Amino acid sequence: MVKVKLTVNGRAVSGDCEERTLLVQFIREKLGLTGTHVGCDTTQCGTCVVHMDGKSVKSCSILAVQASGSSVTTIEGLAADGGLHPVQAAFKEHHGLQCGFCTPGMVMTAVDMIDRHGGQLDEQTVRQELEGNICRCTGYHNIVKAVLSANAEMHGGAKQAAE
């Protein structure tokens, strides 16, 4: 067993786990934050995306011990002051979800994408950057619309997806 210490959603946490415990397992099982989903365990689906030290990562590809000392933000950590994060609100407004299983990973990927591109997003870039996130329900059109809408709100005047 090893001791893992992290800052998760702004709160210092620690726990003991086996050396082979994945970060996604630690987040869900030790911390009880079940918004981060387990899909494929092979980094293909993107349902487990979190932000580690400000960057989007698939938490099924990182051991908890490797993340020790890092700052992690999960989907539960996005909303502030009782309101949704602009990306969460855009997904709701534009129906960027159906079953909801992929949604936390999509939202976390979108937040990172918007932050990295500083408002310079277009439909092609969003579609390209979502390739590592699988959705089996929506066909991506409304997800792309939601990302571009949130981008416009957060940075003003960005291009929108075709209706």
Short mmCIF file of N, CA and C in Angstrom, two decimals:
data_model
loop_
_atom_site.label_atom_id
_atom_site.label_comp_id
_atom_site.label_asym_id
_atom_site.label_seq_id
_atom_site.Cartn_x
_atom_site.Cartn_y
_atom_site.Cartn_z
N MET A 1 0.85 -1.19 0.00
CA MET A 1 0.00 0.00 0.00
C MET A 1 0.89 1.25 0.00
N VAL A 2 0.42 2.26 -0.70
CA VAL A 2 1.13 3.54 -0.75
C VAL A 2 0.16 4.65 -0.36
N LYS A 3 0.70 5.72 0.16
CA LYS A 3 -0.11 6.89 0.52
C LYS A 3 -0.11 7.85 -0.66
N VAL A 4 -1.29 8.27 -1.08
CA VAL A 4 -1.45 9.22 -2.17
C VAL A 4 -2.02 10.50 -1.59
N LYS A 5 -1.37 11.62 -1.90
CA LYS A 5 -1.84 12.93 -1.46
C LYS A 5 -2.08 13.79 -2.68
N LEU A 6 -3.28 14.34 -2.78
CA LEU A 6 -3.67 15.18 -3.91
C LEU A 6 -4.45 16.38 -3.42
N THR A 7 -4.57 17.35 -4.29
CA THR A 7 -5.56 18.39 -4.10
C THR A 7 -6.62 18.12 -5.15
N VAL A 8 -7.84 17.83 -4.71
CA VAL A 8 -8.92 17.49 -5.63
C VAL A 8 -10.03 18.52 -5.45
N ASN A 9 -10.34 19.19 -6.54
CA ASN A 9 -11.37 20.23 -6.53
C ASN A 9 -11.12 21.27 -5.43
N GLY A 10 -9.83 21.59 -5.25
CA GLY A 10 -9.44 22.62 -4.30
C GLY A 10 -9.30 22.15 -2.86
N ARG A 11 -9.50 20.87 -2.62
CA ARG A 11 -9.44 20.33 -1.27
C ARG A 11 -8.31 19.31 -1.15
N ALA A 12 -7.48 19.44 -0.12
CA ALA A 12 -6.40 18.48 0.11
C ALA A 12 -7.00 17.15 0.56
N VAL A 13 -6.61 16.07 -0.11
CA VAL A 13 -7.09 14.74 0.23
C VAL A 13 -5.92 13.78 0.24
N SER A 14 -6.11 12.67 0.94
CA SER A 14 -5.09 11.62 0.93
C SER A 14 -5.77 10.29 1.19
N GLY A 15 -5.09 9.24 0.81
CA GLY A 15 -5.61 7.91 1.04
C GLY A 15 -4.59 6.86 0.68
N ASP A 16 -4.75 5.69 1.26
CA ASP A 16 -3.88 4.56 0.96
C ASP A 16 -4.49 3.74 -0.16
N CYS A 17 -3.64 3.25 -1.03
CA CYS A 17 -4.12 2.39 -2.12
C CYS A 17 -2.98 1.49 -2.58
N GLU A 18 -3.34 0.49 -3.34
CA GLU A 18 -2.32 -0.37 -3.94
C GLU A 18 -1.57 0.42 -5.00
N GLU A 19 -0.33 0.05 -5.24
CA GLU A 19 0.49 0.76 -6.23
C GLU A 19 -0.12 0.72 -7.62
N ARG A 20 -0.91 -0.29 -7.93
CA ARG A 20 -1.49 -0.45 -9.26
C ARG A 20 -2.84 0.25 -9.42
N THR A 21 -3.31 0.97 -8.41
CA THR A 21 -4.60 1.65 -8.47
C THR A 21 -4.55 2.79 -9.47
N LEU A 22 -5.49 2.80 -10.38
CA LEU A 22 -5.58 3.88 -11.36
C LEU A 22 -6.16 5.13 -10.70
N LEU A 23 -5.81 6.28 -11.25
CA LEU A 23 -6.33 7.54 -10.72
C LEU A 23 -7.85 7.55 -10.75
N VAL A 24 -8.45 7.04 -11.81
CA VAL A 24 -9.92 7.02 -11.89
C VAL A 24 -10.52 6.19 -10.76
N GLN A 25 -9.88 5.07 -10.42
CA GLN A 25 -10.37 4.24 -9.32
C GLN A 25 -10.22 4.97 -7.99
N PHE A 26 -9.10 5.64 -7.80
CA PHE A 26 -8.87 6.38 -6.56
C PHE A 26 -9.93 7.47 -6.41
N ILE A 27 -10.19 8.21 -7.47
CA ILE A 27 -11.17 9.30 -7.44
C ILE A 27 -12.56 8.75 -7.10
N ARG A 28 -12.94 7.68 -7.74
CA ARG A 28 -14.29 7.13 -7.55
C ARG A 28 -14.42 6.35 -6.24
N GLU A 29 -13.49 5.45 -5.99
CA GLU A 29 -13.63 4.52 -4.87
C GLU A 29 -13.14 5.08 -3.54
N LYS A 30 -12.05 5.80 -3.55
CA LYS A 30 -11.51 6.34 -2.29
C LYS A 30 -12.13 7.69 -1.94
N LEU A 31 -12.43 8.51 -2.96
CA LEU A 31 -12.93 9.85 -2.69
C LEU A 31 -14.45 9.96 -2.88
N GLY A 32 -15.06 8.95 -3.49
CA GLY A 32 -16.51 8.96 -3.68
C GLY A 32 -17.00 9.95 -4.72
N LEU A 33 -16.11 10.41 -5.60
CA LEU A 33 -16.49 11.35 -6.67
C LEU A 33 -16.79 10.53 -7.92
N THR A 34 -18.05 10.20 -8.10
CA THR A 34 -18.44 9.26 -9.16
C THR A 34 -18.82 9.93 -10.48
N GLY A 35 -18.63 11.24 -10.58
CA GLY A 35 -18.89 11.93 -11.84
C GLY A 35 -17.89 11.55 -12.92
N THR A 36 -16.69 11.18 -12.52
CA THR A 36 -15.68 10.70 -13.46
C THR A 36 -16.00 9.24 -13.73
N HIS A 37 -16.31 8.92 -14.98
CA HIS A 37 -16.78 7.58 -15.31
C HIS A 37 -15.65 6.67 -15.77
N VAL A 38 -15.89 5.38 -15.63
CA VAL A 38 -14.98 4.35 -16.14
C VAL A 38 -15.66 3.74 -17.36
N GLY A 39 -15.01 3.86 -18.50
CA GLY A 39 -15.58 3.32 -19.72
C GLY A 39 -14.81 2.13 -20.22
N CYS A 40 -13.67 2.38 -20.83
CA CYS A 40 -12.93 1.33 -21.51
C CYS A 40 -11.70 0.85 -20.76
N ASP A 41 -11.16 1.65 -19.86
CA ASP A 41 -9.90 1.35 -19.16
C ASP A 41 -8.71 1.23 -20.10
N THR A 42 -8.85 1.72 -21.33
CA THR A 42 -7.75 1.63 -22.30
C THR A 42 -7.49 2.97 -22.98
N THR A 43 -7.95 4.06 -22.43
CA THR A 43 -7.77 5.44 -22.90
C THR A 43 -8.44 5.74 -24.24
N GLN A 44 -9.38 4.91 -24.67
CA GLN A 44 -10.00 5.14 -25.97
C GLN A 44 -11.29 5.94 -25.91
N CYS A 45 -12.03 5.88 -24.79
CA CYS A 45 -13.38 6.45 -24.81
C CYS A 45 -13.48 7.86 -24.24
N GLY A 46 -12.62 8.25 -23.32
CA GLY A 46 -12.62 9.61 -22.81
C GLY A 46 -13.60 9.90 -21.68
N THR A 47 -14.32 8.89 -21.18
CA THR A 47 -15.28 9.16 -20.12
C THR A 47 -14.60 9.51 -18.79
N CYS A 48 -13.33 9.21 -18.67
CA CYS A 48 -12.61 9.41 -17.41
C CYS A 48 -11.76 10.69 -17.38
N VAL A 49 -11.97 11.60 -18.32
CA VAL A 49 -11.13 12.80 -18.41
C VAL A 49 -11.31 13.68 -17.18
N VAL A 50 -10.17 14.07 -16.60
CA VAL A 50 -10.10 15.04 -15.52
C VAL A 50 -8.99 16.03 -15.89
N HIS A 51 -8.86 17.07 -15.11
CA HIS A 51 -7.74 17.99 -15.30
C HIS A 51 -6.73 17.73 -14.20
N MET A 52 -5.49 17.51 -14.59
CA MET A 52 -4.41 17.31 -13.63
C MET A 52 -3.39 18.40 -13.86
N ASP A 53 -3.17 19.19 -12.84
CA ASP A 53 -2.27 20.34 -12.94
C ASP A 53 -2.62 21.21 -14.14
N GLY A 54 -3.92 21.38 -14.35
CA GLY A 54 -4.42 22.29 -15.38
C GLY A 54 -4.51 21.72 -16.78
N LYS A 55 -4.19 20.43 -16.95
CA LYS A 55 -4.24 19.82 -18.28
C LYS A 55 -5.19 18.63 -18.29
N SER A 56 -5.86 18.47 -19.40
CA SER A 56 -6.79 17.38 -19.59
C SER A 56 -6.03 16.06 -19.69
N VAL A 57 -6.43 15.07 -18.87
CA VAL A 57 -5.81 13.74 -18.92
C VAL A 57 -6.89 12.67 -18.78
N LYS A 58 -6.62 11.52 -19.32
CA LYS A 58 -7.51 10.38 -19.13
C LYS A 58 -7.04 9.65 -17.86
N SER A 59 -7.89 9.70 -16.85
CA SER A 59 -7.48 9.21 -15.54
C SER A 59 -7.37 7.69 -15.46
N CYS A 60 -7.77 6.99 -16.52
CA CYS A 60 -7.57 5.54 -16.54
C CYS A 60 -6.17 5.19 -17.04
N SER A 61 -5.41 6.19 -17.47
CA SER A 61 -4.07 5.94 -18.00
C SER A 61 -2.97 6.34 -17.02
N ILE A 62 -3.37 6.77 -15.82
CA ILE A 62 -2.42 7.28 -14.83
C ILE A 62 -2.64 6.54 -13.52
N LEU A 63 -1.56 6.11 -12.93
CA LEU A 63 -1.67 5.50 -11.61
C LEU A 63 -1.88 6.61 -10.57
N ALA A 64 -2.63 6.30 -9.54
CA ALA A 64 -2.88 7.28 -8.48
C ALA A 64 -1.56 7.75 -7.87
N VAL A 65 -0.62 6.85 -7.69
CA VAL A 65 0.67 7.21 -7.10
C VAL A 65 1.45 8.17 -8.01
N GLN A 66 1.27 8.06 -9.32
CA GLN A 66 1.90 8.99 -10.25
C GLN A 66 1.32 10.40 -10.13
N ALA A 67 0.06 10.48 -9.74
CA ALA A 67 -0.61 11.77 -9.61
C ALA A 67 -0.39 12.40 -8.24
N SER A 68 0.19 11.66 -7.33
CA SER A 68 0.40 12.18 -5.97
C SER A 68 1.15 13.51 -6.02
N GLY A 69 0.65 14.48 -5.28
CA GLY A 69 1.24 15.81 -5.26
C GLY A 69 0.62 16.75 -6.28
N SER A 70 -0.23 16.24 -7.13
CA SER A 70 -0.85 17.04 -8.19
C SER A 70 -2.16 17.66 -7.72
N SER A 71 -2.60 18.61 -8.52
CA SER A 71 -3.92 19.22 -8.32
C SER A 71 -4.83 18.66 -9.40
N VAL A 72 -5.96 18.08 -8.98
CA VAL A 72 -6.89 17.43 -9.89
C VAL A 72 -8.24 18.12 -9.80
N THR A 73 -8.84 18.38 -10.96
CA THR A 73 -10.21 18.89 -11.01
C THR A 73 -11.06 17.86 -11.71
N THR A 74 -12.15 17.48 -11.08
CA THR A 74 -13.11 16.55 -11.67
C THR A 74 -14.34 17.35 -12.11
N ILE A 75 -15.27 16.69 -12.74
CA ILE A 75 -16.50 17.34 -13.18
C ILE A 75 -17.22 18.00 -12.00
N GLU A 76 -17.11 17.41 -10.82
CA GLU A 76 -17.75 17.97 -9.63
C GLU A 76 -17.12 19.30 -9.22
N GLY A 77 -15.91 19.55 -9.66
CA GLY A 77 -15.19 20.76 -9.27
C GLY A 77 -15.37 21.93 -10.22
N LEU A 78 -16.11 21.75 -11.30
CA LEU A 78 -16.27 22.84 -12.28
C LEU A 78 -17.26 23.90 -11.84
N ALA A 79 -18.40 23.48 -11.37
CA ALA A 79 -19.45 24.43 -10.98
C ALA A 79 -18.99 25.26 -9.78
N ALA A 80 -19.39 26.53 -9.77
CA ALA A 80 -18.99 27.41 -8.66
C ALA A 80 -20.17 28.26 -8.22
N ASP A 81 -20.21 28.55 -6.96
CA ASP A 81 -21.23 29.44 -6.39
C ASP A 81 -22.65 28.99 -6.74
N GLY A 82 -22.87 27.69 -6.78
CA GLY A 82 -24.19 27.15 -7.03
C GLY A 82 -24.65 27.20 -8.48
N GLY A 83 -23.82 27.71 -9.39
CA GLY A 83 -24.18 27.78 -10.80
C GLY A 83 -23.32 26.85 -11.63
N LEU A 84 -23.81 26.50 -12.79
CA LEU A 84 -23.06 25.64 -13.69
C LEU A 84 -21.90 26.41 -14.33
N HIS A 85 -20.85 25.70 -14.64
CA HIS A 85 -19.75 26.23 -15.44
C HIS A 85 -20.34 26.55 -16.82
N PRO A 86 -19.82 27.55 -17.54
CA PRO A 86 -20.36 27.86 -18.87
C PRO A 86 -20.42 26.68 -19.84
N VAL A 87 -19.48 25.77 -19.74
CA VAL A 87 -19.52 24.59 -20.63
C VAL A 87 -20.66 23.67 -20.21
N GLN A 88 -20.84 23.47 -18.92
CA GLN A 88 -21.95 22.65 -18.45
C GLN A 88 -23.29 23.26 -18.88
N ALA A 89 -23.41 24.57 -18.72
CA ALA A 89 -24.65 25.27 -19.10
C ALA A 89 -24.90 25.14 -20.60
N ALA A 90 -23.85 25.23 -21.40
CA ALA A 90 -24.01 25.11 -22.85
C ALA A 90 -24.43 23.71 -23.26
N PHE A 91 -23.89 22.69 -22.60
CA PHE A 91 -24.31 21.32 -22.89
C PHE A 91 -25.79 21.15 -22.58
N LYS A 92 -26.23 21.74 -21.49
CA LYS A 92 -27.65 21.67 -21.13
C LYS A 92 -28.50 22.43 -22.16
N GLU A 93 -28.10 23.64 -22.48
CA GLU A 93 -28.87 24.49 -23.40
C GLU A 93 -28.97 23.90 -24.80
N HIS A 94 -27.89 23.30 -25.28
CA HIS A 94 -27.84 22.81 -26.67
C HIS A 94 -28.08 21.30 -26.77
N HIS A 95 -28.53 20.70 -25.69
CA HIS A 95 -28.83 19.26 -25.68
C HIS A 95 -27.62 18.44 -26.12
N GLY A 96 -26.47 18.77 -25.57
CA GLY A 96 -25.22 18.09 -25.92
C GLY A 96 -25.04 16.78 -25.17
N LEU A 97 -26.13 16.16 -24.77
CA LEU A 97 -26.06 14.88 -24.08
C LEU A 97 -27.35 14.13 -24.31
N GLN A 98 -27.27 12.83 -24.17
CA GLN A 98 -28.49 12.02 -24.17
C GLN A 98 -28.42 11.11 -22.96
N CYS A 99 -27.71 10.01 -23.04
CA CYS A 99 -27.66 9.12 -21.88
C CYS A 99 -26.81 9.72 -20.76
N GLY A 100 -25.86 10.58 -21.11
CA GLY A 100 -25.05 11.27 -20.12
C GLY A 100 -23.77 10.56 -19.71
N PHE A 101 -23.55 9.35 -20.20
CA PHE A 101 -22.37 8.61 -19.76
C PHE A 101 -21.07 9.29 -20.19
N CYS A 102 -21.01 9.79 -21.40
CA CYS A 102 -19.79 10.42 -21.90
C CYS A 102 -19.67 11.88 -21.47
N THR A 103 -20.76 12.46 -20.98
CA THR A 103 -20.82 13.90 -20.74
C THR A 103 -19.73 14.45 -19.84
N PRO A 104 -19.43 13.84 -18.68
CA PRO A 104 -18.36 14.42 -17.85
C PRO A 104 -17.02 14.52 -18.59
N GLY A 105 -16.66 13.47 -19.32
CA GLY A 105 -15.41 13.51 -20.08
C GLY A 105 -15.44 14.52 -21.20
N MET A 106 -16.58 14.63 -21.88
CA MET A 106 -16.74 15.62 -22.95
C MET A 106 -16.61 17.03 -22.39
N VAL A 107 -17.27 17.29 -21.27
CA VAL A 107 -17.23 18.62 -20.66
C VAL A 107 -15.81 18.96 -20.23
N MET A 108 -15.13 18.05 -19.58
CA MET A 108 -13.76 18.31 -19.12
C MET A 108 -12.82 18.53 -20.31
N THR A 109 -12.99 17.76 -21.37
CA THR A 109 -12.20 17.94 -22.59
C THR A 109 -12.48 19.31 -23.20
N ALA A 110 -13.76 19.68 -23.24
CA ALA A 110 -14.15 20.97 -23.83
C ALA A 110 -13.58 22.15 -23.05
N VAL A 111 -13.60 22.07 -21.73
CA VAL A 111 -13.04 23.16 -20.91
C VAL A 111 -11.57 23.33 -21.21
N ASP A 112 -10.84 22.24 -21.27
CA ASP A 112 -9.41 22.29 -21.58
C ASP A 112 -9.18 22.85 -22.99
N MET A 113 -9.98 22.38 -23.94
CA MET A 113 -9.87 22.83 -25.33
C MET A 113 -10.08 24.35 -25.42
N ILE A 114 -11.13 24.84 -24.80
CA ILE A 114 -11.43 26.27 -24.83
C ILE A 114 -10.32 27.07 -24.17
N ASP A 115 -9.82 26.59 -23.05
CA ASP A 115 -8.72 27.28 -22.36
C ASP A 115 -7.46 27.33 -23.22
N ARG A 116 -7.12 26.22 -23.87
CA ARG A 116 -5.89 26.18 -24.68
C ARG A 116 -5.98 27.02 -25.94
N HIS A 117 -7.15 27.10 -26.54
CA HIS A 117 -7.29 27.82 -27.80
C HIS A 117 -7.66 29.29 -27.61
N GLY A 118 -7.90 29.71 -26.39
CA GLY A 118 -8.14 31.12 -26.11
C GLY A 118 -9.22 31.76 -26.97
N GLY A 119 -10.27 31.05 -27.26
CA GLY A 119 -11.35 31.62 -28.03
C GLY A 119 -11.23 31.41 -29.53
N GLN A 120 -10.13 30.86 -29.99
CA GLN A 120 -9.92 30.65 -31.43
C GLN A 120 -10.34 29.24 -31.84
N LEU A 121 -11.61 28.94 -31.67
CA LEU A 121 -12.12 27.62 -32.03
C LEU A 121 -13.08 27.71 -33.21
N ASP A 122 -13.04 26.69 -34.04
CA ASP A 122 -14.02 26.55 -35.10
C ASP A 122 -14.52 25.11 -35.07
N GLU A 123 -15.52 24.84 -35.86
CA GLU A 123 -16.15 23.52 -35.83
C GLU A 123 -15.15 22.41 -36.14
N GLN A 124 -14.31 22.60 -37.11
CA GLN A 124 -13.34 21.57 -37.49
C GLN A 124 -12.39 21.25 -36.34
N THR A 125 -11.91 22.28 -35.65
CA THR A 125 -10.98 22.07 -34.53
C THR A 125 -11.67 21.32 -33.40
N VAL A 126 -12.90 21.71 -33.09
CA VAL A 126 -13.63 21.03 -32.01
C VAL A 126 -13.83 19.57 -32.36
N ARG A 127 -14.26 19.29 -33.57
CA ARG A 127 -14.47 17.89 -33.98
C ARG A 127 -13.17 17.09 -33.91
N GLN A 128 -12.09 17.70 -34.35
CA GLN A 128 -10.79 17.02 -34.33
C GLN A 128 -10.35 16.72 -32.90
N GLU A 129 -10.53 17.69 -32.01
CA GLU A 129 -10.07 17.50 -30.64
C GLU A 129 -10.98 16.60 -29.81
N LEU A 130 -12.19 16.37 -30.27
CA LEU A 130 -13.10 15.45 -29.56
C LEU A 130 -12.90 14.00 -30.00
N GLU A 131 -11.98 13.76 -30.93
CA GLU A 131 -11.78 12.40 -31.44
C GLU A 131 -11.46 11.39 -30.35
N GLY A 132 -10.87 11.80 -29.27
CA GLY A 132 -10.54 10.88 -28.18
C GLY A 132 -11.67 10.66 -27.20
N ASN A 133 -12.86 11.17 -27.50
CA ASN A 133 -14.03 11.01 -26.64
C ASN A 133 -15.14 10.37 -27.47
N ILE A 134 -15.64 9.24 -27.01
CA ILE A 134 -16.66 8.52 -27.76
C ILE A 134 -18.04 8.78 -27.17
N CYS A 135 -18.97 9.11 -28.05
CA CYS A 135 -20.38 9.23 -27.69
C CYS A 135 -21.15 8.32 -28.63
N ARG A 136 -21.96 7.46 -28.09
CA ARG A 136 -22.72 6.52 -28.92
C ARG A 136 -24.16 6.98 -29.14
N CYS A 137 -24.54 8.13 -28.58
CA CYS A 137 -25.95 8.56 -28.64
C CYS A 137 -26.20 9.75 -29.56
N THR A 138 -25.37 10.79 -29.50
CA THR A 138 -25.77 12.07 -30.07
C THR A 138 -25.31 12.34 -31.49
N GLY A 139 -24.32 11.66 -31.97
CA GLY A 139 -23.78 11.98 -33.29
C GLY A 139 -22.92 13.23 -33.27
N TYR A 140 -22.62 13.77 -32.12
CA TYR A 140 -21.68 14.87 -31.90
C TYR A 140 -22.16 16.26 -32.30
N HIS A 141 -23.16 16.37 -33.15
CA HIS A 141 -23.55 17.69 -33.65
C HIS A 141 -23.88 18.66 -32.50
N ASN A 142 -24.71 18.24 -31.56
CA ASN A 142 -25.08 19.12 -30.46
C ASN A 142 -23.94 19.33 -29.47
N ILE A 143 -23.05 18.37 -29.37
CA ILE A 143 -21.87 18.54 -28.52
C ILE A 143 -20.98 19.64 -29.09
N VAL A 144 -20.78 19.60 -30.39
CA VAL A 144 -19.97 20.63 -31.05
C VAL A 144 -20.62 21.99 -30.89
N LYS A 145 -21.94 22.06 -31.09
CA LYS A 145 -22.66 23.32 -30.89
C LYS A 145 -22.47 23.84 -29.46
N ALA A 146 -22.55 22.95 -28.49
CA ALA A 146 -22.39 23.34 -27.09
C ALA A 146 -20.99 23.87 -26.81
N VAL A 147 -19.97 23.21 -27.34
CA VAL A 147 -18.58 23.66 -27.13
C VAL A 147 -18.37 25.04 -27.76
N LEU A 148 -18.85 25.22 -28.97
CA LEU A 148 -18.68 26.52 -29.63
C LEU A 148 -19.48 27.61 -28.93
N SER A 149 -20.64 27.29 -28.43
CA SER A 149 -21.44 28.26 -27.68
C SER A 149 -20.74 28.67 -26.39
N ALA A 150 -20.22 27.71 -25.67
CA ALA A 150 -19.49 28.01 -24.43
C ALA A 150 -18.24 28.82 -24.73
N ASN A 151 -17.56 28.47 -25.82
CA ASN A 151 -16.38 29.22 -26.24
C ASN A 151 -16.74 30.68 -26.50
N ALA A 152 -17.85 30.89 -27.19
CA ALA A 152 -18.30 32.25 -27.50
C ALA A 152 -18.62 33.01 -26.22
N GLU A 153 -19.28 32.34 -25.29
CA GLU A 153 -19.62 33.00 -24.03
C GLU A 153 -18.37 33.33 -23.21
N MET A 154 -17.43 32.41 -23.19
CA MET A 154 -16.23 32.60 -22.37
C MET A 154 -15.23 33.55 -23.01
N HIS A 155 -15.23 33.66 -24.34
CA HIS A 155 -14.24 34.48 -25.03
C HIS A 155 -14.83 35.51 -25.98
N GLY A 156 -16.12 35.45 -26.16
CA GLY A 156 -16.81 36.44 -26.99
C GLY A 156 -16.59 36.28 -28.47
N GLY A 157 -17.68 36.12 -29.20
CA GLY A 157 -17.65 36.23 -30.67
C GLY A 157 -17.05 35.09 -31.43
N ALA A 158 -16.90 33.90 -30.86
CA ALA A 158 -16.32 32.78 -31.60
C ALA A 158 -17.32 32.24 -32.61
N LYS A 159 -16.81 31.51 -33.59
CA LYS A 159 -17.66 30.93 -34.63
C LYS A 159 -18.58 29.87 -34.04
N GLN A 160 -19.77 29.77 -34.58
CA GLN A 160 -20.76 28.78 -34.15
C GLN A 160 -20.83 27.66 -35.19
N ALA A 161 -21.27 26.51 -34.72
CA ALA A 161 -21.47 25.37 -35.62
C ALA A 161 -22.69 25.64 -36.49
N ALA A 162 -22.70 25.03 -37.65
CA ALA A 162 -23.85 25.18 -38.56
C ALA A 162 -25.08 24.57 -37.91
N GLU A 163 -26.21 25.19 -38.15
CA GLU A 163 -27.47 24.69 -37.57
C GLU A 163 -27.91 23.49 -38.28
#
